[in-house]
Amino acid sequence: ANCALGFWNTLKTIRRAVAKAKQAGYEQVNILAMCWMQGENDATTPASVPVYDKLLANFIADIRFYLEDDDLPFVIGQIKTPDDVAGQAEIIEMQKKVVAADSRCTLVDTSDLTMKHDDGWHYDYQSMLTLGRRFAEAAQALTK
């Protein structure tokens, strides 16, 4: 149920942002790309690891369907977990597999980024800025 809730919250967030832009006077709102940073929790969930490629590919297909854009570019952030949890390498391989099978997807490397000193799951301030720049550059490259 959590996965479905996350999916619907993602769509709700996108729809709210589009509505706000229209309220601000924009007649048309174009979503240029979807940047997605997720999978660490799946790496620690043994049932998710072997099917993560299917989960990710289905998520991408579902977002494209609901946003009515079959070519919506997806920029996937490579996961990074504390102390290389058991499923990390497998999830990264699945991320690469999904990206390789979809010409409108790309993977952003995060292996050199650093985590918050008191929280091994989230990037520190500088790494968040770097990740944002990498997402933007990758999204721009996919939309050319």
CSV table of C-alpha atoms in Angstrom, one decimal:
chain,number,residue,atom,x,y,z
A,1,ALA,CA,0.0,0.0,0.0
A,2,ASN,CA,2.9,2.4,0.7
A,3,CYS,CA,4.1,2.2,-2.9
A,4,ALA,CA,0.6,3.1,-4.2
A,5,LEU,CA,0.4,5.9,-1.7
A,6,GLY,CA,3.8,7.3,-2.9
A,7,PHE,CA,2.6,7.0,-6.5
A,8,TRP,CA,-0.6,9.0,-5.9
A,9,ASN,CA,1.2,11.6,-3.8
A,10,THR,CA,3.7,12.1,-6.6
A,11,LEU,CA,0.8,12.6,-9.1
A,12,LYS,CA,-1.0,14.9,-6.7
A,13,THR,CA,2.2,17.0,-6.2
A,14,ILE,CA,2.6,17.4,-10.0
A,15,ARG,CA,-1.0,18.3,-10.5
A,16,ARG,CA,-0.9,20.9,-7.7
A,17,ALA,CA,2.2,22.5,-9.2
A,18,VAL,CA,0.6,22.6,-12.7
A,19,ALA,CA,-2.5,24.2,-11.1
A,20,LYS,CA,-0.4,26.8,-9.3
A,21,ALA,CA,1.4,27.7,-12.5
A,22,LYS,CA,-1.9,28.2,-14.3
A,23,GLN,CA,-3.2,30.3,-11.4
A,24,ALA,CA,-0.1,32.4,-11.8
A,25,GLY,CA,-1.1,33.1,-15.4
A,26,TYR,CA,0.7,30.5,-17.4
A,27,GLU,CA,-1.7,29.2,-20.1
A,28,GLN,CA,0.2,26.0,-20.7
A,29,VAL,CA,2.5,24.0,-18.5
A,30,ASN,CA,5.0,21.7,-20.1
A,31,ILE,CA,6.6,19.0,-17.9
A,32,LEU,CA,10.0,18.6,-19.5
A,33,ALA,CA,11.3,15.6,-17.5
A,34,MET,CA,10.8,13.6,-14.3
A,35,CYS,CA,13.8,13.4,-11.9
A,36,TRP,CA,13.5,10.4,-9.6
A,37,MET,CA,15.7,9.6,-6.6
A,38,GLN,CA,14.4,6.4,-4.9
A,39,GLY,CA,15.3,2.8,-4.3
A,40,GLU,CA,17.3,2.8,-1.0
A,41,ASN,CA,14.3,1.3,0.9
A,42,ASP,CA,13.9,-1.4,-1.8
A,43,ALA,CA,17.6,-2.3,-1.4
A,44,THR,CA,16.8,-3.2,2.3
A,45,THR,CA,13.6,-5.1,1.4
A,46,PRO,CA,14.5,-8.6,0.2
A,47,ALA,CA,11.2,-9.1,-1.5
A,48,SER,CA,11.7,-5.9,-3.6
A,49,VAL,CA,15.2,-6.5,-4.8
A,50,PRO,CA,14.5,-9.3,-7.4
A,51,VAL,CA,11.6,-7.3,-9.0
A,52,TYR,CA,12.9,-3.8,-8.7
A,53,ASP,CA,13.5,-3.5,-12.4
A,54,LYS,CA,9.8,-4.3,-13.1
A,55,LEU,CA,8.7,-1.9,-10.3
A,56,LEU,CA,10.7,0.9,-11.7
A,57,ALA,CA,9.8,0.3,-15.4
A,58,ASN,CA,6.1,0.1,-14.4
A,59,PHE,CA,6.3,3.3,-12.4
A,60,ILE,CA,7.8,5.1,-15.4
A,61,ALA,CA,5.1,3.7,-17.7
A,62,ASP,CA,2.4,4.7,-15.2
A,63,ILE,CA,3.6,8.2,-14.7
A,64,ARG,CA,3.8,8.7,-18.5
A,65,PHE,CA,0.3,7.3,-18.9
A,66,TYR,CA,-1.2,9.6,-16.2
A,67,LEU,CA,0.6,12.6,-17.5
A,68,GLU,CA,-0.4,11.7,-21.0
A,69,ASP,CA,3.2,11.9,-22.3
A,70,ASP,CA,4.6,8.6,-23.7
A,71,ASP,CA,8.0,10.2,-24.3
A,72,LEU,CA,8.4,12.0,-21.0
A,73,PRO,CA,12.1,11.8,-20.2
A,74,PHE,CA,13.1,10.2,-16.9
A,75,VAL,CA,16.3,11.0,-15.0
A,76,ILE,CA,17.0,8.3,-12.4
A,77,GLY,CA,19.3,9.0,-9.5
A,78,GLN,CA,21.6,6.1,-8.8
A,79,ILE,CA,20.9,4.9,-5.2
A,80,LYS,CA,23.4,5.3,-2.5
A,81,THR,CA,22.9,3.6,0.8
A,82,PRO,CA,24.7,3.6,4.1
A,83,ASP,CA,27.5,1.1,4.4
A,84,ASP,CA,26.6,-0.6,1.1
A,85,VAL,CA,23.5,-2.4,2.4
A,86,ALA,CA,22.9,-5.9,1.1
A,87,GLY,CA,20.7,-5.0,-1.9
A,88,GLN,CA,22.5,-1.9,-3.1
A,89,ALA,CA,24.5,-3.4,-5.9
A,90,GLU,CA,21.6,-5.4,-7.2
A,91,ILE,CA,19.3,-2.3,-7.2
A,92,ILE,CA,21.9,-0.2,-9.1
A,93,GLU,CA,22.2,-3.0,-11.7
A,94,MET,CA,18.4,-3.0,-12.1
A,95,GLN,CA,18.4,0.8,-12.5
A,96,LYS,CA,21.0,0.4,-15.2
A,97,LYS,CA,18.9,-2.3,-16.9
A,98,VAL,CA,15.8,-0.1,-16.9
A,99,VAL,CA,17.7,2.9,-18.3
A,100,ALA,CA,19.4,0.7,-21.0
A,101,ALA,CA,16.0,-0.5,-22.2
A,102,ASP,CA,14.4,3.0,-22.4
A,103,SER,CA,15.9,5.6,-24.7
A,104,ARG,CA,14.1,8.3,-22.8
A,105,CYS,CA,15.8,7.5,-19.5
A,106,THR,CA,19.2,8.2,-18.1
A,107,LEU,CA,21.0,7.4,-14.9
A,108,VAL,CA,22.8,10.0,-12.8
A,109,ASP,CA,25.8,8.9,-10.9
A,110,THR,CA,25.8,9.6,-7.2
A,111,SER,CA,28.8,7.4,-6.1
A,112,ASP,CA,31.0,10.5,-5.3
A,113,LEU,CA,28.3,12.3,-3.2
A,114,THR,CA,28.5,12.5,0.6
A,115,MET,CA,25.8,11.9,3.2
A,116,LYS,CA,24.8,14.0,6.2
A,117,HIS,CA,27.1,13.2,9.1
A,118,ASP,CA,24.1,12.3,11.4
A,119,ASP,CA,22.0,10.5,8.8
A,120,GLY,CA,23.4,7.9,6.4
A,121,TRP,CA,20.4,8.0,4.1
A,122,HIS,CA,20.3,11.6,2.9
A,123,TYR,CA,22.8,13.7,1.1
A,124,ASP,CA,24.5,16.6,2.8
A,125,TYR,CA,23.9,20.2,1.5
A,126,GLN,CA,26.7,20.4,-1.0
A,127,SER,CA,25.8,16.9,-2.4
A,128,MET,CA,22.1,17.9,-2.8
A,129,LEU,CA,23.2,20.9,-4.9
A,130,THR,CA,25.5,18.7,-7.0
A,131,LEU,CA,22.7,16.2,-7.5
A,132,GLY,CA,20.3,18.9,-8.5
A,133,ARG,CA,22.8,20.2,-11.1
A,134,ARG,CA,23.3,16.7,-12.4
A,135,PHE,CA,19.6,16.1,-12.7
A,136,ALA,CA,19.1,19.4,-14.6
A,137,GLU,CA,22.0,18.7,-17.0
A,138,ALA,CA,20.7,15.1,-17.7
A,139,ALA,CA,17.2,16.4,-18.1
A,140,GLN,CA,18.3,19.0,-20.6
A,141,ALA,CA,20.3,16.5,-22.6
A,142,LEU,CA,17.2,14.2,-22.8
A,143,THR,CA,15.0,17.0,-24.0
A,144,LYS,CA,17.3,18.2,-26.9
